[in-house]
PDB file of C-alpha atoms in Angstrom:
ATOM      1  CA  MET P  18      27.804  27.292  18.213  1.00 79.00           C
ATOM      2  CA  VAL P  19      24.526  25.535  18.921  1.00 91.00           C
ATOM      3  CA  TYR P  20      24.564  22.059  20.411  1.00 96.00           C
ATOM      4  CA  ARG P  21      21.790  19.606  19.419  1.00 97.00           C
ATOM      5  CA  LEU P  22      20.933  17.144  22.149  1.00 97.00           C
ATOM      6  CA  GLY P  23      18.469  14.329  21.489  1.00 97.00           C
ATOM      7  CA  LEU P  24      16.335  13.242  24.444  1.00 97.00           C
ATOM      8  CA  THR P  25      14.611   9.878  24.283  1.00 96.00           C
ATOM      9  CA  GLY P  26      13.409   6.976  26.390  1.00 94.00           C
ATOM     10  CA  SER P  27      10.633   4.440  26.477  1.00 90.00           C
ATOM     11  CA  ILE P  28       7.150   5.079  27.863  1.00 90.00           C
ATOM     12  CA  GLY P  29       7.048   5.795  31.603  1.00 91.00           C
ATOM     13  CA  MET P  30      10.772   6.439  31.948  1.00 93.00           C
ATOM     14  CA  GLY P  31      10.401  10.081  33.048  1.00 92.00           C
ATOM     15  CA  LYS P  32      11.258  11.877  29.821  1.00 93.00           C
ATOM     16  CA  SER P  33       8.833  14.797  30.277  1.00 92.00           C
ATOM     17  CA  THR P  34      10.175  15.510  33.763  1.00 94.00           C
ATOM     18  CA  THR P  35      13.762  15.275  32.510  1.00 97.00           C
ATOM     19  CA  ALA P  36      12.934  17.705  29.666  1.00 96.00           C
ATOM     20  CA  LYS P  37      11.711  20.197  32.296  1.00 96.00           C
ATOM     21  CA  PHE P  38      15.048  19.910  34.119  1.00 98.00           C
ATOM     22  CA  PHE P  39      16.878  20.753  30.855  1.00 98.00           C
ATOM     23  CA  ALA P  40      14.563  23.737  30.322  1.00 97.00           C
ATOM     24  CA  ALA P  41      15.313  24.908  33.888  1.00 97.00           C
ATOM     25  CA  GLU P  42      19.021  24.894  32.953  1.00 97.00           C
ATOM     26  CA  GLY P  43      18.331  27.342  30.122  1.00 97.00           C
ATOM     27  CA  CYS P  44      18.143  24.813  27.295  1.00 97.00           C
ATOM     28  CA  ALA P  45      15.493  25.317  24.585  1.00 97.00           C
ATOM     29  CA  VAL P  46      13.300  22.191  24.387  1.00 97.00           C
ATOM     30  CA  TRP P  47      11.379  20.975  21.337  1.00 97.00           C
ATOM     31  CA  ASP P  48       8.822  18.255  22.068  1.00 95.00           C
ATOM     32  CA  ALA P  49       7.793  15.983  19.164  1.00 93.00           C
ATOM     33  CA  ASP P  50       4.503  14.974  20.840  1.00 92.00           C
ATOM     34  CA  ALA P  51       3.605  18.619  21.515  1.00 93.00           C
ATOM     35  CA  ALA P  52       4.340  19.419  17.857  1.00 95.00           C
ATOM     36  CA  VAL P  53       1.877  16.719  16.743  1.00 94.00           C
ATOM     37  CA  HIS P  54      -0.740  18.112  19.154  1.00 94.00           C
ATOM     38  CA  ARG P  55      -0.288  21.569  17.588  1.00 94.00           C
ATOM     39  CA  LEU P  56      -0.603  20.130  14.075  1.00 96.00           C
ATOM     40  CA  TYR P  57      -3.745  18.170  15.013  1.00 96.00           C
ATOM     41  CA  GLY P  58      -5.395  21.001  16.975  1.00 95.00           C
ATOM     42  CA  PRO P  59      -7.891  23.555  15.614  1.00 94.00           C
ATOM     43  CA  GLY P  60      -6.188  25.469  12.815  1.00 92.00           C
ATOM     44  CA  GLY P  61      -3.256  23.029  12.838  1.00 94.00           C
ATOM     45  CA  LEU P  62      -1.490  22.368   9.543  1.00 95.00           C
ATOM     46  CA  ALA P  63      -2.386  18.649   9.571  1.00 95.00           C
ATOM     47  CA  VAL P  64      -6.159  19.198   9.835  1.00 95.00           C
ATOM     48  CA  VAL P  65      -6.970  19.933   6.172  1.00 95.00           C
ATOM     49  CA  PRO P  66      -4.787  17.174   4.613  1.00 95.00           C
ATOM     50  CA  MET P  67      -6.025  14.662   7.224  1.00 94.00           C
ATOM     51  CA  GLU P  68      -9.643  15.570   6.511  1.00 93.00           C
ATOM     52  CA  ALA P  69      -9.034  15.012   2.799  1.00 94.00           C
ATOM     53  CA  MET P  70      -7.526  11.567   3.465  1.00 93.00           C
ATOM     54  CA  PHE P  71      -9.627  10.451   6.458  1.00 93.00           C
ATOM     55  CA  PRO P  72     -12.798  12.619   6.719  1.00 92.00           C
ATOM     56  CA  LYS P  73     -14.030  10.809   9.859  1.00 93.00           C
ATOM     57  CA  ALA P  74     -10.794  11.647  11.715  1.00 93.00           C
ATOM     58  CA  VAL P  75     -11.569  15.372  11.932  1.00 94.00           C
ATOM     59  CA  ILE P  76     -14.104  16.338  14.600  1.00 94.00           C
ATOM     60  CA  GLY P  77     -14.887  19.961  15.444  1.00 92.00           C
ATOM     61  CA  GLY P  78     -12.021  21.275  13.335  1.00 93.00           C
ATOM     62  CA  ALA P  79      -9.359  19.119  14.993  1.00 95.00           C
ATOM     63  CA  VAL P  80      -7.869  15.684  14.308  1.00 95.00           C
ATOM     64  CA  SER P  81      -9.091  13.063  16.799  1.00 93.00           C
ATOM     65  CA  ARG P  82      -6.288  10.727  17.892  1.00 90.00           C
ATOM     66  CA  ASP P  83      -8.889   8.224  19.127  1.00 89.00           C
ATOM     67  CA  VAL P  84     -10.514   8.045  15.683  1.00 92.00           C
ATOM     68  CA  LEU P  85      -7.065   7.680  14.080  1.00 90.00           C
ATOM     69  CA  LYS P  86      -6.346   4.733  16.399  1.00 87.00           C
ATOM     70  CA  ASP P  87      -9.604   3.101  15.258  1.00 90.00           C
ATOM     71  CA  ILE P  88      -8.729   3.724  11.599  1.00 91.00           C
ATOM     72  CA  ILE P  89      -5.256   2.189  12.031  1.00 88.00           C
ATOM     73  CA  GLY P  90      -6.793  -0.716  13.987  1.00 86.00           C
ATOM     74  CA  ALA P  91      -9.129  -1.457  11.081  1.00 89.00           C
ATOM     75  CA  ASP P  92      -6.470  -0.963   8.388  1.00 88.00           C
ATOM     76  CA  ALA P  93      -2.776  -1.184   9.312  1.00 83.00           C
ATOM     77  CA  SER P  94      -1.749   0.424   5.983  1.00 89.00           C
ATOM     78  CA  ALA P  95      -3.439   3.673   7.113  1.00 89.00           C
ATOM     79  CA  LEU P  96      -0.486   4.390   9.427  1.00 89.00           C
ATOM     80  CA  ALA P  97       1.872   4.891   6.461  1.00 89.00           C
ATOM     81  CA  GLU P  98      -0.621   7.332   4.891  1.00 91.00           C
ATOM     82  CA  ILE P  99      -0.915   9.268   8.168  1.00 92.00           C
ATOM     83  CA  GLU P 100       2.887   9.403   8.520  1.00 91.00           C
ATOM     84  CA  LYS P 101       3.222  10.750   4.938  1.00 93.00           C
ATOM     85  CA  ILE P 102       1.107  13.721   6.022  1.00 94.00           C
ATOM     86  CA  VAL P 103       2.449  14.246   9.536  1.00 94.00           C
ATOM     87  CA  HIS P 104       6.197  13.568   9.302  1.00 92.00           C
ATOM     88  CA  PRO P 105       7.038  16.439   6.876  1.00 94.00           C
ATOM     89  CA  LEU P 106       4.946  18.835   9.002  1.00 95.00           C
ATOM     90  CA  VAL P 107       6.737  17.728  12.193  1.00 94.00           C
ATOM     91  CA  ALA P 108      10.109  18.159  10.447  1.00 92.00           C
ATOM     92  CA  ALA P 109       9.109  21.685   9.398  1.00 95.00           C
ATOM     93  CA  ASP P 110       8.009  22.493  12.969  1.00 95.00           C
ATOM     94  CA  ARG P 111      11.376  21.237  14.272  1.00 94.00           C
ATOM     95  CA  ALA P 112      13.281  23.294  11.660  1.00 94.00           C
ATOM     96  CA  GLN P 113      11.337  26.425  12.617  1.00 95.00           C
ATOM     97  CA  PHE P 114      12.149  25.844  16.312  1.00 96.00           C
ATOM     98  CA  THR P 115      15.851  25.424  15.461  1.00 94.00           C
ATOM     99  CA  GLU P 116      15.823  28.677  13.501  1.00 94.00           C
ATOM    100  CA  ILE P 117      14.252  30.830  16.209  1.00 94.00           C
ATOM    101  CA  ALA P 118      15.674  29.223  19.398  1.00 94.00           C
ATOM    102  CA  THR P 119      18.279  31.372  21.130  1.00 92.00           C
ATOM    103  CA  SER P 120      19.780  28.889  23.614  1.00 95.00           C
ATOM    104  CA  ASP P 121      23.264  27.381  23.235  1.00 96.00           C
ATOM    105  CA  ILE P 122      21.806  23.887  23.810  1.00 97.00           C
ATOM    106  CA  LEU P 123      18.735  22.722  21.897  1.00 97.00           C
ATOM    107  CA  VAL P 124      17.054  19.634  23.350  1.00 98.00           C
ATOM    108  CA  PHE P 125      14.924  17.550  20.989  1.00 97.00           C
ATOM    109  CA  ASP P 126      12.460  15.405  22.965  1.00 96.00           C
ATOM    110  CA  ILE P 127      11.720  12.597  20.466  1.00 94.00           C
ATOM    111  CA  PRO P 128      10.205   9.353  21.839  1.00 90.00           C
ATOM    112  CA  LEU P 129      11.168   7.235  18.792  1.00 89.00           C
ATOM    113  CA  LEU P 130      14.541   8.887  18.111  1.00 93.00           C
ATOM    114  CA  PHE P 131      16.447   5.616  17.627  1.00 94.00           C
ATOM    115  CA  GLU P 132      13.511   3.745  16.090  1.00 89.00           C
ATOM    116  CA  LYS P 133      13.217   6.406  13.345  1.00 87.00           C
ATOM    117  CA  GLY P 134      16.991   6.664  12.843  1.00 91.00           C
ATOM    118  CA  SER P 135      17.075  10.355  13.815  1.00 91.00           C
ATOM    119  CA  GLU P 136      20.092  10.182  16.131  1.00 94.00           C
ATOM    120  CA  GLY P 137      22.394  11.231  13.247  1.00 93.00           C
ATOM    121  CA  MET P 138      20.894  14.749  13.387  1.00 93.00           C
ATOM    122  CA  MET P 139      22.084  15.167  16.986  1.00 96.00           C
ATOM    123  CA  ASP P 140      25.446  16.019  18.516  1.00 97.00           C
ATOM    124  CA  ALA P 141      24.670  13.628  21.387  1.00 97.00           C
ATOM    125  CA  VAL P 142      21.760  11.599  22.757  1.00 98.00           C
ATOM    126  CA  VAL P 143      20.424  11.364  26.315  1.00 98.00           C
ATOM    127  CA  VAL P 144      18.422   8.258  27.199  1.00 97.00           C
ATOM    128  CA  VAL P 145      16.097   8.451  30.188  1.00 97.00           C
ATOM    129  CA  SER P 146      15.836   5.147  32.034  1.00 96.00           C
ATOM    130  CA  VAL P 147      14.449   3.442  35.129  1.00 95.00           C
ATOM    131  CA  ASP P 148      13.940  -0.160  36.213  1.00 93.00           C
ATOM    132  CA  GLU P 149      11.090  -2.087  34.561  1.00 90.00           C
ATOM    133  CA  ALA P 150       8.959  -2.404  37.703  1.00 91.00           C
ATOM    134  CA  THR P 151       8.983   1.380  38.238  1.00 92.00           C
ATOM    135  CA  GLN P 152       8.267   1.992  34.551  1.00 92.00           C
ATOM    136  CA  ARG P 153       5.227  -0.320  34.620  1.00 90.00           C
ATOM    137  CA  ALA P 154       3.927   1.144  37.891  1.00 91.00           C
ATOM    138  CA  ARG P 155       4.215   4.728  36.572  1.00 92.00           C
ATOM    139  CA  VAL P 156       2.368   3.991  33.327  1.00 90.00           C
ATOM    140  CA  LEU P 157      -0.456   2.022  34.948  1.00 91.00           C
ATOM    141  CA  ALA P 158      -0.834   4.650  37.709  1.00 91.00           C
ATOM    142  CA  ARG P 159      -1.817   7.195  35.041  1.00 89.00           C
ATOM    143  CA  GLY P 160      -5.049   5.252  34.554  1.00 86.00           C
ATOM    144  CA  THR P 161      -5.041   5.963  30.817  1.00 84.00           C
ATOM    145  CA  MET P 162      -4.179   2.495  29.538  1.00 84.00           C
ATOM    146  CA  THR P 163      -4.483  -1.177  30.352  1.00 87.00           C
ATOM    147  CA  GLU P 164      -1.543  -3.489  30.970  1.00 88.00           C
ATOM    148  CA  ALA P 165      -2.120  -5.000  27.506  1.00 88.00           C
ATOM    149  CA  GLN P 166      -1.942  -1.544  25.873  1.00 86.00           C
ATOM    150  CA  PHE P 167       1.248  -0.788  27.804  1.00 88.00           C
ATOM    151  CA  GLU P 168       2.816  -4.056  26.618  1.00 87.00           C
ATOM    152  CA  ALA P 169       1.772  -3.286  23.007  1.00 85.00           C
ATOM    153  CA  ILE P 170       3.444   0.134  23.130  1.00 84.00           C
ATOM    154  CA  LYS P 171       6.553  -1.301  24.763  1.00 85.00           C
ATOM    155  CA  ALA P 172       6.780  -3.976  22.058  1.00 84.00           C
ATOM    156  CA  LYS P 173       7.019  -1.256  19.383  1.00 82.00           C
ATOM    157  CA  GLN P 174       9.843   0.533  21.204  1.00 87.00           C
ATOM    158  CA  MET P 175      13.498  -0.433  21.151  1.00 91.00           C
ATOM    159  CA  PRO P 176      14.412  -2.260  24.399  1.00 92.00           C
ATOM    160  CA  ASP P 177      15.712   0.039  27.122  1.00 93.00           C
ATOM    161  CA  VAL P 178      18.979  -1.897  27.408  1.00 94.00           C
ATOM    162  CA  GLU P 179      19.682  -1.253  23.705  1.00 95.00           C
ATOM    163  CA  LYS P 180      18.834   2.445  24.006  1.00 95.00           C
ATOM    164  CA  ARG P 181      21.172   2.816  26.970  1.00 95.00           C
ATOM    165  CA  ALA P 182      23.967   1.088  25.029  1.00 96.00           C
ATOM    166  CA  ARG P 183      23.569   3.559  22.143  1.00 96.00           C
ATOM    167  CA  ALA P 184      23.289   6.675  24.334  1.00 96.00           C
ATOM    168  CA  ASP P 185      25.983   9.274  24.963  1.00 97.00           C
ATOM    169  CA  TYR P 186      24.385  10.029  28.343  1.00 97.00           C
ATOM    170  CA  VAL P 187      21.935   8.075  30.523  1.00 97.00           C
ATOM    171  CA  VAL P 188      19.718   9.820  33.088  1.00 97.00           C
ATOM    172  CA  THR P 189      18.309   7.433  35.684  1.00 96.00           C
ATOM    173  CA  THR P 190      14.999   8.771  36.984  1.00 95.00           C
ATOM    174  CA  ASP P 191      14.451   6.694  40.126  1.00 93.00           C
ATOM    175  CA  THR P 192      14.515   9.932  42.158  1.00 94.00           C
ATOM    176  CA  LEU P 193      13.740  13.505  41.076  1.00 94.00           C
ATOM    177  CA  ALA P 194      16.772  14.941  42.865  1.00 96.00           C
ATOM    178  CA  GLY P 195      19.059  12.367  41.265  1.00 96.00           C
ATOM    179  CA  ALA P 196      17.677  12.994  37.776  1.00 96.00           C
ATOM    180  CA  GLU P 197      18.002  16.757  38.215  1.00 97.00           C
ATOM    181  CA  ALA P 198      21.623  16.428  39.375  1.00 97.00           C
ATOM    182  CA  GLN P 199      22.451  14.248  36.346  1.00 97.00           C
ATOM    183  CA  VAL P 200      20.891  16.810  33.979  1.00 98.00           C
ATOM    184  CA  LYS P 201      22.879  19.645  35.598  1.00 97.00           C
ATOM    185  CA  ALA P 202      26.088  17.614  35.153  1.00 97.00           C
ATOM    186  CA  ILE P 203      25.337  16.917  31.466  1.00 97.00           C
ATOM    187  CA  VAL P 204      24.590  20.578  30.740  1.00 97.00           C
ATOM    188  CA  LYS P 205      27.744  21.671  32.573  1.00 96.00           C
ATOM    189  CA  GLU P 206      29.865  19.205  30.576  1.00 95.00           C
ATOM    190  CA  ILE P 207      28.370  20.267  27.225  1.00 96.00           C
ATOM    191  CA  ARG P 208      28.750  23.979  28.015  1.00 94.00           C
ATOM    192  CA  ALA P 209      32.368  23.440  29.054  1.00 93.00           C
ATOM    193  CA  GLY P 210      32.970  21.795  25.664  1.00 89.00           C
ATOM    194  CA  LEU P 211      31.259  24.672  23.825  1.00 87.00           C
ATOM    195  CA  THR P 212      33.447  27.186  25.645  1.00 80.00           C
ATOM    196  CA  ASP P 213      36.598  25.268  24.657  1.00 72.00           C
ATOM    197  CA  ALA P 214      35.517  24.921  21.003  1.00 56.00           C
TER     198      ALA P 214
END
């Protein structure tokens, strides 16, 4: 039996690091953001349909996320058109991963898992969480966005308190050692259940 574990959490909560801890425990990890990068990259399956819809968005044979942001900024309805192209391709990428993965636990790293109503496809959901001050400090320390951009992204995401309430497991990422220990405990519990099933 294969166990499907959703992994989600708001920006700056430590999701990527937590995903690595699951991988270290022998879980197969599928990353939604990485899938989009593959689809947008040179030779990616999204390049040709995107070029047909938004010719300016394709530069050097790859889809430019920066240009897409500008397009969406100028016309909010463009987002729905982009999603019509990308979402089926991401779903196909996820299905292919599920088919070829050989681990007993498959972890699906999906930032907007609850927002998109995808939790029903999972056997359980892990929410990665940390206090708001740490979250803000982590995001701004990356130097890739302003405080206003951070607030805009946060506004589009379900509040952390609501995500935690809906989660089967919560991993608090205030320390690396603590987060790793929590992941080990979750994997141990799931594997014990798989053995009993």
